[in-house]
Coordinates of C-alpha atoms in Angstrom, one line a residue:
Chain A
X161 CA -105.6 107.3 -47.8
X162 CA -102.3 107.0 -47.6
X163 CA -103.6 104.0 -46.0
X164 CA -105.7 103.2 -49.1
X165 CA -102.9 104.5 -51.4
X166 CA -100.1 102.5 -50.0
X167 CA -103.3 99.1 -48.8
X168 CA -103.9 99.1 -53.4
X169 CA -99.9 99.3 -53.9
X170 CA -98.5 97.4 -51.1
X171 CA -101.3 94.2 -52.9
X172 CA -100.5 95.2 -56.7
X173 CA -97.3 93.8 -55.5
X174 CA -98.1 91.2 -53.8
X175 CA -100.1 89.7 -56.7
X176 CA -96.5 89.8 -58.9
X177 CA -94.9 89.2 -55.6
X178 CA -96.7 86.2 -56.2
X179 CA -95.9 85.2 -59.6
X180 CA -92.3 85.4 -58.2
X181 CA -92.6 83.0 -55.7
X182 CA -95.7 80.7 -56.6
X183 CA -92.4 78.5 -59.0
X184 CA -90.7 78.2 -55.5
X185 CA -92.7 76.6 -53.5
X186 CA -94.0 73.7 -56.5
X187 CA -90.3 72.9 -56.5
X188 CA -89.9 72.3 -52.8
X189 CA -92.9 71.0 -52.6
X190 CA -91.6 68.3 -54.8
X191 CA -88.3 68.0 -54.3
X192 CA -87.7 69.0 -50.7
X193 CA -85.2 71.8 -51.9
X194 CA -84.4 75.7 -52.7
X195 CA -84.1 76.3 -56.6
X196 CA -81.4 78.9 -55.7
X197 CA -81.8 80.2 -59.3
X198 CA -84.9 81.2 -59.0
X199 CA -84.6 85.3 -59.6
X200 CA -82.4 83.7 -62.7
X201 CA -84.8 82.6 -64.0
X202 CA -87.1 85.9 -63.6
X203 CA -83.8 88.0 -65.9
X204 CA -83.8 85.7 -68.4
X205 CA -88.0 86.1 -68.7
X206 CA -87.4 90.2 -69.5
X207 CA -84.2 90.5 -71.1
X208 CA -86.3 87.4 -73.6
X209 CA -88.6 90.0 -73.4
X210 CA -87.2 93.1 -73.7
X211 CA -84.2 91.9 -75.6
X212 CA -86.8 90.9 -78.7
X213 CA -88.7 94.2 -78.3
X214 CA -86.9 96.0 -78.8
X215 CA -84.2 94.4 -80.8
X216 CA -86.3 92.0 -83.1
X217 CA -89.1 95.0 -83.0
X218 CA -91.7 92.2 -81.9
X219 CA -94.7 93.2 -80.6
X220 CA -94.7 93.6 -76.8
X221 CA -97.9 91.1 -76.7
X222 CA -95.9 88.4 -78.7
X223 CA -92.4 88.7 -77.1
X224 CA -95.1 88.3 -73.9
X225 CA -95.8 84.3 -74.7
X226 CA -92.0 84.0 -76.4
X227 CA -90.5 84.8 -72.5
X228 CA -92.9 82.4 -71.0
X229 CA -91.3 79.9 -73.4
X230 CA -87.9 80.9 -72.7
X231 CA -88.7 79.9 -69.0
X232 CA -90.3 77.4 -69.3
X233 CA -87.7 76.0 -71.2
X234 CA -84.6 76.7 -69.1
X235 CA -86.9 75.7 -66.2
X236 CA -86.5 71.9 -68.0
X237 CA -83.4 72.2 -68.8
X238 CA -82.7 72.6 -65.9
X239 CA -84.2 70.2 -63.9
X240 CA -82.7 67.5 -66.9
X241 CA -78.9 68.7 -67.3
X242 CA -78.8 69.3 -62.3
X243 CA -81.8 67.8 -60.8
X244 CA -81.5 63.6 -61.8
X245 CA -79.5 63.2 -58.4
X246 CA -81.6 64.2 -55.9
X247 CA -84.7 61.7 -56.5
X248 CA -81.5 59.0 -57.8
X249 CA -79.1 57.7 -56.2
X250 CA -78.1 60.1 -53.9
X251 CA -77.9 58.7 -51.2
X252 CA -74.7 57.5 -51.4
X253 CA -73.0 61.2 -51.5
X254 CA -70.7 62.7 -50.2
X255 CA -72.9 65.8 -51.2
X256 CA -76.2 65.0 -49.8
X257 CA -78.4 66.2 -50.6
X258 CA -79.3 69.2 -49.8
X259 CA -75.3 70.8 -50.3
X260 CA -75.5 69.2 -53.8
X261 CA -79.0 71.5 -54.0
X262 CA -78.2 74.5 -52.8
X263 CA -74.1 74.3 -54.9
X264 CA -75.7 73.4 -58.3
X265 CA -78.1 76.5 -58.0
X266 CA -76.4 78.7 -56.5
X267 CA -73.7 77.8 -59.0
X268 CA -76.2 78.2 -61.5
X269 CA -78.0 81.7 -60.7
X270 CA -73.7 83.1 -60.8
X271 CA -73.4 81.6 -64.4
X272 CA -76.8 83.2 -66.0
X273 CA -76.0 86.6 -63.7
X274 CA -72.4 86.2 -65.3
X275 CA -73.3 84.8 -68.9
X276 CA -76.4 87.7 -69.5
X277 CA -73.3 89.8 -68.0
X278 CA -70.8 89.4 -70.8
X279 CA -73.2 87.8 -73.3
X280 CA -76.1 91.4 -73.2
X281 CA -73.5 93.9 -71.3
X282 CA -74.1 95.4 -67.8
X283 CA -76.0 97.7 -68.3
X284 CA -80.3 98.4 -67.1
X285 CA -82.5 98.6 -70.2
X286 CA -85.4 100.2 -70.1
X287 CA -88.3 97.8 -71.9
X288 CA -91.0 98.3 -74.2
X289 CA -94.7 98.8 -71.9
X290 CA -97.8 96.8 -72.9
X291 CA -99.7 99.7 -73.3
X292 CA -97.9 103.4 -73.0
X293 CA -100.4 105.5 -71.0
X294 CA -99.0 108.1 -68.5
X295 CA -99.9 107.9 -64.3
X296 CA -103.7 108.9 -63.7
X297 CA -105.2 108.7 -60.5
X298 CA -107.7 106.1 -59.4
X299 CA -109.3 107.6 -56.5
X300 CA -107.0 108.7 -54.1
X301 CA -104.7 105.7 -55.2
X302 CA -102.1 106.0 -58.5
X303 CA -100.9 103.8 -61.0
X304 CA -99.9 102.5 -64.2
X305 CA -101.5 101.3 -67.1
X306 CA -97.9 99.1 -67.1
X307 CA -99.0 98.6 -63.4
X308 CA -102.9 97.6 -63.8
X309 CA -102.1 95.0 -67.3
X310 CA -99.2 93.5 -65.2
X311 CA -101.5 92.9 -62.5
X312 CA -104.5 92.1 -64.3
X313 CA -102.1 90.0 -66.5
X314 CA -100.8 88.4 -62.6
X315 CA -103.9 87.4 -60.9
X316 CA -105.4 85.8 -64.1
X317 CA -102.8 83.3 -63.7
X318 CA -102.4 82.6 -60.7
X319 CA -106.1 81.4 -61.0
X320 CA -105.3 79.3 -64.2
X321 CA -102.3 77.9 -62.2
X322 CA -104.8 76.9 -59.5
X323 CA -107.9 76.2 -61.4
X324 CA -104.8 73.2 -63.4
X325 CA -103.7 72.6 -60.5
X326 CA -106.6 71.5 -58.5
X327 CA -109.1 70.2 -62.4
X328 CA -106.8 68.9 -64.6
X329 CA -106.0 66.1 -64.9
X330 CA -101.4 67.2 -64.6
X331 CA -101.9 68.8 -61.5
X332 CA -103.3 65.4 -59.6
X333 CA -100.4 64.5 -61.2
X334 CA -98.0 66.8 -59.2
X335 CA -100.8 66.9 -56.4
X336 CA -100.1 63.3 -55.7
X337 CA -95.8 63.3 -56.5
X338 CA -95.8 66.2 -54.3
X339 CA -97.2 64.0 -51.5
X340 CA -95.5 60.9 -51.8
X341 CA -93.1 61.5 -55.0
X342 CA -92.9 56.7 -53.8
X343 CA -96.7 56.4 -54.2
X344 CA -97.6 58.2 -56.6
X345 CA -95.1 56.1 -59.3
X346 CA -96.1 53.4 -57.3
X347 CA -100.5 54.9 -58.1
X348 CA -98.3 54.5 -62.5
X349 CA -97.3 58.2 -62.2
X350 CA -94.6 58.8 -63.9
X351 CA -93.2 60.9 -61.2
X352 CA -90.0 62.2 -62.7
X353 CA -91.6 63.4 -65.9
X354 CA -94.1 65.1 -63.4
X355 CA -91.2 67.0 -62.1
X356 CA -89.8 68.0 -65.4
X357 CA -93.3 69.6 -66.2
X358 CA -93.0 71.4 -63.1
X359 CA -89.6 72.8 -63.3
X360 CA -91.1 73.8 -66.8
X361 CA -94.3 75.9 -65.4
X362 CA -91.3 77.1 -62.1
X363 CA -89.8 78.8 -65.0
X364 CA -92.8 79.8 -67.0
X365 CA -94.4 81.7 -64.2
X366 CA -90.9 83.4 -63.4
X367 CA -90.3 85.0 -66.7
X368 CA -93.1 85.6 -66.8
X369 CA -93.4 87.8 -63.8
X370 CA -89.6 89.6 -65.4
X371 CA -91.7 90.4 -68.9
X372 CA -94.3 91.2 -67.1
X373 CA -92.1 93.9 -64.9
X374 CA -89.9 94.7 -67.4
X375 CA -91.3 98.0 -68.2
X376 CA -91.4 98.8 -64.1
X377 CA -87.8 97.6 -63.1
X378 CA -84.6 98.5 -65.7
X379 CA -83.9 94.7 -66.4
X380 CA -79.7 94.5 -66.0
X381 CA -78.1 90.5 -65.2
X382 CA -78.6 91.2 -61.8
X383 CA -82.2 91.7 -61.4
X384 CA -83.5 88.7 -60.5
X385 CA -81.3 89.1 -56.8
X386 CA -84.3 91.1 -55.8
X387 CA -87.8 88.8 -56.1
X388 CA -85.2 85.7 -55.2
X389 CA -85.0 87.4 -51.9
X390 CA -89.1 88.2 -52.0
X391 CA -89.8 84.7 -53.2
X392 CA -87.8 82.9 -50.8
X393 CA -89.3 85.2 -48.3
X394 CA -92.4 84.0 -49.1
X395 CA -92.5 80.7 -49.7
X396 CA -91.6 80.4 -46.2
X397 CA -94.0 82.8 -45.1
X398 CA -96.4 80.3 -46.8
X399 CA -95.5 77.7 -45.8
X400 CA -92.2 75.4 -47.7
X401 CA -94.0 74.2 -50.4
X402 CA -97.6 75.5 -49.9
X403 CA -98.6 77.4 -53.0
X404 CA -101.9 78.9 -51.3
X405 CA -99.9 79.5 -48.1
X406 CA -97.2 80.7 -50.8
X407 CA -99.8 82.5 -52.2
X408 CA -101.0 84.6 -49.4
X409 CA -98.1 85.1 -48.3
X410 CA -97.4 87.0 -51.5
X411 CA -100.4 89.4 -50.6
X412 CA -99.1 89.1 -46.8
X413 CA -96.1 90.5 -48.2
X414 CA -97.0 93.5 -50.6
X415 CA -98.7 94.5 -47.9
X416 CA -97.0 94.6 -45.7
X417 CA -93.7 95.8 -47.4
X418 CA -95.8 99.1 -48.1
X419 CA -96.7 100.1 -45.0
X420 CA -93.1 99.6 -43.1
X421 CA -91.1 101.1 -46.1
X422 CA -93.7 104.3 -45.6
X423 CA -94.1 103.8 -42.1
X424 CA -90.8 103.0 -40.7
X425 CA -87.9 103.2 -43.0
X426 CA -87.3 103.1 -46.3
X427 CA -83.7 102.5 -46.5
X428 CA -84.4 99.2 -44.7
X429 CA -87.0 97.7 -47.0
X430 CA -85.3 95.5 -48.5
X431 CA -83.4 94.0 -45.4
X432 CA -87.1 94.2 -43.2
X433 CA -88.4 91.3 -45.7
X434 CA -85.3 89.3 -44.8
X435 CA -86.0 90.2 -41.6
X436 CA -89.5 87.9 -41.6
X437 CA -87.4 85.2 -43.5
X438 CA -85.5 84.8 -39.8
X439 CA -87.9 84.7 -37.3
X440 CA -90.3 82.3 -39.1
X441 CA -88.1 80.0 -39.5
X442 CA -87.2 80.7 -36.5
X443 CA -90.4 80.3 -34.3
X444 CA -92.8 79.2 -37.2
X445 CA -90.3 77.0 -39.1
X446 CA -94.2 75.0 -41.0
X447 CA -94.9 78.5 -42.5
X448 CA -98.4 80.3 -41.3
X449 CA -100.6 77.5 -44.1
X450 CA -98.0 74.6 -43.8
X451 CA -97.7 71.2 -42.1
X452 CA -94.7 70.9 -39.3
X453 CA -92.1 70.7 -41.9
X454 CA -88.7 71.3 -39.9
X455 CA -87.0 67.8 -40.3
X456 CA -85.9 67.5 -44.0
Chain B
X58 CA -59.9 52.1 -32.8
X59 CA -61.7 51.3 -35.7
X60 CA -61.1 50.6 -38.4
X61 CA -62.8 53.6 -40.2
X62 CA -61.4 55.7 -37.2
X63 CA -58.1 54.4 -38.1
X64 CA -58.7 55.5 -42.0
X65 CA -59.8 58.5 -40.4
X66 CA -56.8 59.2 -38.9
X67 CA -54.9 58.0 -41.7
X68 CA -56.5 60.4 -43.8
X69 CA -56.0 63.2 -42.5
X70 CA -53.1 63.1 -41.2
X71 CA -52.0 62.9 -45.3
X72 CA -54.2 66.0 -45.6
X73 CA -52.5 68.1 -43.2
X74 CA -49.2 66.6 -44.8
X75 CA -50.2 68.2 -48.1
X76 CA -52.0 70.9 -47.2
X77 CA -48.2 72.3 -45.3
X78 CA -46.2 71.3 -48.2
X79 CA -49.0 73.5 -50.0
X80 CA -47.9 75.6 -47.2
X81 CA -44.2 75.2 -47.8
X82 CA -44.1 76.1 -50.9
X83 CA -45.5 79.3 -51.0
X84 CA -43.5 80.3 -48.4
X85 CA -41.1 79.8 -50.7
X86 CA -42.2 81.2 -53.8
X87 CA -41.1 84.9 -53.3
X88 CA -38.3 84.2 -53.6
X89 CA -39.6 83.8 -57.5
X90 CA -42.1 86.1 -56.9
X91 CA -40.7 89.9 -57.1
X92 CA -43.1 93.0 -58.4
X93 CA -45.4 93.8 -55.9
X94 CA -48.1 93.2 -58.6
X95 CA -48.2 89.4 -57.9
X96 CA -48.1 89.7 -54.5
X97 CA -50.9 91.6 -54.6
X98 CA -52.9 89.1 -56.2
X99 CA -50.9 86.0 -53.9
X100 CA -52.0 88.4 -50.5
X101 CA -56.4 88.3 -51.7
X102 CA -55.5 84.1 -52.7
X103 CA -54.6 83.3 -49.4
X104 CA -57.2 85.3 -47.7
X105 CA -59.6 83.0 -50.2
X106 CA -57.5 79.9 -48.4
X107 CA -58.8 81.3 -44.8
X108 CA -62.3 82.2 -46.3
X109 CA -62.5 78.3 -47.8
X110 CA -61.1 77.2 -44.7
X111 CA -63.3 78.5 -42.3
X112 CA -66.4 78.0 -44.1
X113 CA -64.8 74.5 -44.8
X114 CA -64.9 73.7 -41.1
X115 CA -68.8 74.5 -41.2
X116 CA -69.6 72.0 -44.7
X117 CA -67.6 70.1 -44.8
X118 CA -66.5 68.4 -41.2
X119 CA -70.4 69.5 -40.1
X120 CA -72.9 69.4 -42.5
X121 CA -74.3 73.1 -41.2
X122 CA -74.2 75.1 -45.0
X123 CA -73.9 78.7 -44.9
X124 CA -74.7 81.2 -47.1
X125 CA -73.3 83.8 -44.9
X126 CA -68.9 83.7 -44.6
X127 CA -68.2 86.7 -47.1
X128 CA -70.8 88.3 -44.7
X129 CA -68.3 87.7 -42.1
X130 CA -64.8 88.6 -43.3
X131 CA -66.9 91.8 -44.0
X132 CA -68.2 92.2 -40.4
X133 CA -64.7 91.2 -39.3
X134 CA -62.8 93.9 -41.4
X135 CA -65.7 96.5 -41.1
X136 CA -65.0 95.7 -36.7
X137 CA -61.4 97.0 -36.4
X138 CA -62.2 99.5 -39.0
X139 CA -64.5 100.9 -37.3
X140 CA -62.8 100.4 -33.5
X141 CA -60.3 102.7 -36.0
X142 CA -62.6 105.6 -37.6
X143 CA -64.5 106.1 -34.4
X144 CA -62.3 105.4 -31.0
X145 CA -59.0 105.7 -32.8
X146 CA -57.7 102.2 -32.1
X147 CA -54.8 101.1 -33.2
X148 CA -55.1 97.1 -35.3
X149 CA -53.7 95.6 -31.6
X150 CA -56.4 96.0 -30.7
X151 CA -58.4 96.3 -33.8
X152 CA -58.1 93.2 -35.5
X153 CA -58.6 90.7 -32.2
X154 CA -61.6 92.8 -31.6
X155 CA -62.1 92.3 -34.7
X156 CA -62.0 87.4 -34.1
X157 CA -63.5 87.8 -30.9
X158 CA -66.3 89.7 -32.1
X159 CA -67.2 87.3 -34.6
X160 CA -67.3 84.5 -33.2
X161 CA -69.7 85.8 -30.7
X162 CA -71.7 87.2 -33.4
X163 CA -71.8 83.6 -35.1
X164 CA -72.1 81.8 -31.2
X165 CA -75.1 83.7 -31.4
X166 CA -76.4 83.0 -35.1
X167 CA -75.0 79.4 -34.5
X168 CA -77.1 78.4 -31.1
X169 CA -80.0 80.8 -33.7
X170 CA -79.9 79.0 -36.3
X171 CA -79.0 75.3 -34.2
X172 CA -81.8 73.1 -35.0
X173 CA -82.2 74.4 -39.5
X174 CA -80.9 71.8 -41.8
X175 CA -79.9 72.0 -45.0
X176 CA -82.9 74.6 -46.9
X177 CA -83.7 76.8 -44.5
X178 CA -80.3 76.6 -42.5
X179 CA -78.6 77.6 -46.3
X180 CA -81.6 80.9 -46.3
X181 CA -81.7 82.1 -42.4
X182 CA -78.4 82.3 -43.2
X183 CA -78.8 84.9 -46.7
X184 CA -81.2 86.1 -44.5
X185 CA -78.5 87.3 -42.3
X186 CA -76.0 87.5 -44.7
X187 CA -77.6 90.5 -47.1
X188 CA -79.2 92.0 -43.5
X189 CA -75.9 92.6 -42.4
X190 CA -74.7 94.3 -46.1
X191 CA -77.8 96.6 -46.1
X192 CA -77.6 97.8 -42.4
X193 CA -73.7 98.1 -43.3
X194 CA -74.6 99.7 -46.1
X195 CA -77.2 102.4 -45.6
X196 CA -76.0 103.1 -42.1
X197 CA -74.1 106.2 -43.6
X198 CA -73.6 108.1 -40.6
X199 CA -72.4 105.3 -38.4
X200 CA -70.0 103.8 -41.5
X201 CA -70.2 106.6 -44.5
X202 CA -72.6 103.2 -46.5
X203 CA -71.0 102.9 -49.5
X204 CA -68.3 104.9 -49.4
X205 CA -66.0 102.5 -47.7
X206 CA -63.8 103.6 -44.6
X207 CA -60.6 103.4 -44.8
X208 CA -58.3 101.4 -42.5
X209 CA -53.7 102.0 -41.7
X210 CA -52.1 99.7 -42.5
X211 CA -50.7 97.8 -40.9
X212 CA -46.1 97.8 -42.7
X213 CA -45.7 98.2 -45.7
X214 CA -43.7 96.1 -47.0
X215 CA -45.7 93.2 -49.4
X216 CA -43.8 90.2 -47.8
X217 CA -44.7 91.8 -45.4
X218 CA -48.2 90.8 -46.3
X219 CA -48.1 88.2 -47.6
X220 CA -45.5 86.2 -44.9
X221 CA -48.2 87.8 -42.0
X222 CA -50.8 86.7 -44.1
X223 CA -49.4 83.1 -45.1
X224 CA -48.4 82.6 -41.0
X225 CA -52.2 83.3 -39.6
X226 CA -53.4 80.1 -42.8
X227 CA -51.3 78.0 -41.4
X228 CA -51.6 78.6 -37.8
X229 CA -54.9 78.2 -38.9
X230 CA -54.2 75.0 -40.2
X231 CA -51.9 72.9 -37.6
X232 CA -55.0 74.5 -35.1
X233 CA -58.1 72.5 -37.2
X234 CA -56.0 69.6 -37.5
X235 CA -55.5 69.8 -34.0
X236 CA -58.8 70.2 -33.5
X237 CA -60.2 68.0 -35.8
X238 CA -57.7 64.6 -34.9
X239 CA -58.6 64.4 -31.1
X240 CA -62.1 65.1 -29.6
X241 CA -64.0 67.8 -31.5
X242 CA -63.0 66.1 -35.0
X243 CA -64.5 63.5 -34.2
X244 CA -67.8 64.6 -32.8
X245 CA -68.2 66.7 -36.5
X246 CA -67.8 64.4 -38.5
X247 CA -70.7 62.3 -36.3
X248 CA -72.7 65.1 -36.3
X249 CA -72.3 65.5 -40.5
X250 CA -73.4 62.7 -40.9
X251 CA -75.4 61.1 -38.8
X252 CA -76.7 63.7 -36.0
X253 CA -79.8 62.3 -34.4
X254 CA -77.7 58.9 -34.2
X255 CA -74.5 60.9 -32.4
X256 CA -77.0 62.8 -30.3
X257 CA -78.4 59.4 -29.0
X258 CA -74.3 58.2 -28.2
X259 CA -74.2 60.7 -25.6
X260 CA -72.5 63.5 -28.2
X261 CA -73.2 67.3 -27.0
X262 CA -74.8 68.2 -29.8
X263 CA -75.7 71.7 -29.5
X264 CA -72.1 71.9 -27.6
X265 CA -70.3 70.8 -30.9
X266 CA -72.1 72.7 -33.6
X267 CA -71.7 76.0 -31.9
X268 CA -68.6 76.0 -31.6
X269 CA -67.9 75.2 -34.9
X270 CA -69.9 78.4 -36.0
X271 CA -67.9 80.2 -34.2
X272 CA -64.6 79.3 -34.8
X273 CA -65.9 79.7 -38.6
X274 CA -67.5 82.8 -38.2
X275 CA -63.6 83.6 -36.2
X276 CA -61.6 82.2 -38.9
X277 CA -64.2 84.8 -41.4
X278 CA -63.1 87.3 -39.3
X279 CA -59.5 87.6 -38.3
X280 CA -59.1 86.9 -42.7
X281 CA -61.8 90.2 -43.1
X282 CA -59.7 92.0 -40.8
X283 CA -56.5 90.8 -42.0
X284 CA -58.5 92.3 -46.0
X285 CA -59.2 95.3 -44.9
X286 CA -55.3 96.0 -44.2
X287 CA -53.9 95.1 -47.2
X288 CA -56.3 97.1 -48.6
X289 CA -56.9 99.8 -46.5
X290 CA -60.3 100.1 -47.7
X291 CA -63.2 98.4 -46.4
X292 CA -66.5 98.6 -48.1
X293 CA -69.9 96.7 -47.4
X294 CA -69.4 95.4 -51.5
X295 CA -67.2 92.8 -49.4
X296 CA -70.2 90.9 -47.8
X297 CA -71.6 90.9 -51.6
X298 CA -73.5 87.0 -52.1
X299 CA -71.2 87.2 -55.2
X300 CA -67.8 86.8 -52.3
X301 CA -69.0 83.8 -51.2
X302 CA -70.1 82.3 -54.1
X303 CA -66.2 82.1 -54.8
X304 CA -66.0 80.6 -51.6
X305 CA -68.4 78.2 -52.4
X306 CA -66.7 77.4 -55.7
X307 CA -63.2 77.3 -54.1
X308 CA -63.7 74.3 -51.8
X309 CA -66.1 72.6 -53.9
X310 CA -63.7 72.9 -56.6
X311 CA -60.8 71.7 -54.3
X312 CA -62.9 69.2 -52.8
X313 CA -65.5 69.7 -49.6
X314 CA -64.7 67.7 -46.0
X315 CA -60.7 67.8 -47.1
X316 CA -57.7 70.6 -45.6
X317 CA -55.8 71.0 -48.8
X318 CA -58.9 70.7 -50.4
X319 CA -59.7 75.1 -49.7
X320 CA -56.8 75.5 -50.2
X321 CA -55.7 74.2 -53.5
X322 CA -59.5 75.3 -54.7
X323 CA -58.2 78.8 -53.3
X324 CA -54.7 79.3 -55.2
X325 CA -56.5 77.7 -58.8
X326 CA -59.3 80.0 -58.5
X327 CA -58.2 82.7 -57.6
X328 CA -55.1 83.2 -60.0
X329 CA -57.3 81.5 -62.4
X330 CA -59.7 84.4 -62.0
X331 CA -56.3 86.9 -62.1
X332 CA -55.7 85.6 -65.2
X333 CA -58.6 84.9 -67.5
X334 CA -58.9 88.7 -66.7
X335 CA -57.3 89.2 -69.9
X336 CA -59.3 87.3 -71.1
X337 CA -61.9 89.7 -70.4
X338 CA -64.4 88.9 -67.4
X339 CA -64.9 85.6 -68.4
X340 CA -64.3 84.5 -64.8
X341 CA -67.1 83.6 -62.9
X342 CA -69.2 82.6 -66.2
X343 CA -66.0 79.2 -65.7
X344 CA -65.9 79.0 -62.2
X345 CA -69.8 78.8 -61.9
X346 CA -69.7 76.1 -64.8
X347 CA -67.1 74.4 -63.0
X348 CA -68.6 74.0 -59.7
X349 CA -71.4 72.7 -61.4
X350 CA -69.9 69.9 -62.8
X351 CA -67.6 69.2 -60.3
X352 CA -70.8 69.3 -57.6
X353 CA -72.6 66.9 -60.3
X354 CA -69.4 64.5 -61.9
X355 CA -66.3 64.7 -59.7
X356 CA -68.2 65.7 -55.9
X357 CA -65.0 64.6 -54.4
X358 CA -63.0 67.7 -56.3
X359 CA -59.5 67.7 -57.2
X360 CA -58.1 65.9 -53.6
X361 CA -60.8 63.4 -53.9
X362 CA -59.4 63.0 -57.8
X363 CA -55.6 63.5 -56.9
X364 CA -55.9 60.4 -54.0
X365 CA -58.9 57.7 -55.0
X366 CA -56.2 55.4 -56.4
X367 CA -54.7 55.2 -53.5
X368 CA -57.2 55.6 -51.2
X369 CA -59.4 52.9 -52.9
X370 CA -56.7 50.1 -51.8
X371 CA -56.1 51.8 -48.8
X372 CA -59.8 51.2 -47.7
X373 CA -60.0 48.4 -49.6
X374 CA -63.8 47.5 -49.5
X375 CA -64.2 50.3 -45.4
X376 CA -68.0 50.4 -46.7
X377 CA -69.8 53.1 -44.9
X378 CA -67.1 55.4 -44.9
X379 CA -67.8 58.6 -46.9
X380 CA -65.5 60.3 -49.3

């Protein structure tokens, strides 16, 4: 029954991964750049949640939406201050578009890690759980309350996001800008405002996944590295920029990793995802579900 | 020779002379700076200057944005350390082996990532760097994992190390200048500015991109190997992504795509980081903020700021030449 246990746990982790990665996929879909500070959106969410709950004694259920607001605010701010040059006359730059995005987001990542390290301290915090339950078994599968709730909320958020993008006017504007920025602008869509919205959503989702996982992972300043790397793998695997691809790839990666850790090597489990990343980039850069998009 | 090419040659010559002036200044420093501690700091800053030169060759001159310079420094250092640890190979073999090993690995990686650009290339090299670090850190039996390996020292005197590092840096600068002035440099710039155009003009893009990759990695590998013998300890921490971040910040602050920029950037950033250590660990906060501000507003770096007035006069409206 080990296989079933691994499958269920893999899928649960896949849901967490999807929540982390989907915002990165949205940003890539619209600006065709990788946000190397994505892991720090997650870290900020985890810290907001933990510090509000521990230091200000706010109920974890109230801290969760506040962490989401912090993440959305950070995403919005990053877009306003740093991303604008990407779509307003970057062509004459010596640091070209891609390079600019790598330098700026990589720098932002270092900045946020070290600011948190300096202000809050380098030591991990133990976040309070939404509900305190000990581990219990569901058939052959071992779970705990926090994990179940986090997985349930992740699923709900992902479904909500999918509906938002498919049905709502804002969601359709996002799709339009992702498909063709200029075309969307000509059709009367405010592409700049839509990009702000995308960064806010991206920050919100990453921060929420950080907050939901805070009780399971004990946030430290560099805690974002792990979800960031998972997100890169997922976004590439699912097809750069494809939201649906990212969701599917996240579940796939969660399950594959669970099996790899048990049947192949626990020590090298973190290298496994990266190996997938290299292989996919080399042999199928359009990802499993994405359109061909090698030349940017 | 067209006007633009002439302009580039002139600019490169000025750039190289400025870099030489920095090296000469550095060569005079031990007359004033005598404490082993300060010399040690200068040696480490020269190590970073080498990494910055190596990374800049790829990112600044060929437009290949790698996130693996620190990983190659780590791999170079480990090549030397492992040869000593397992085979008792002397440094006379260990150091050249690091150069050849990282060059070959760089050639391989360069060939593999040939068609990848921008974010794709950044992600691939980032994963390569992280895989290398995880494998080195987790192969306990072979590398002693996070404990690191001891490396024999080349000589006792810090002044000796200082001049060795400086001599190697000078050799790297001179070699790069020669290459950049010649055919390879023109091809690299052509590839950086317009790869498709370069290919259609008959430039062997595959060959020159791979050459840049191999050279850049060999520079980082040599730097890492030398750093290992200086610090006498080699650990996976050499390959941390944070180290790559430091190298990028040095190049961006100094001036990307120049010879003097990375040099000045490395010295300034590392010396400033030592100086700021006294105020608590705020170095990385300051550098990250400075990098963002430079990338956002002063994209030509300090070297660009320093040479801008003269350049504008000299350029005289030579449009189409990138700063």
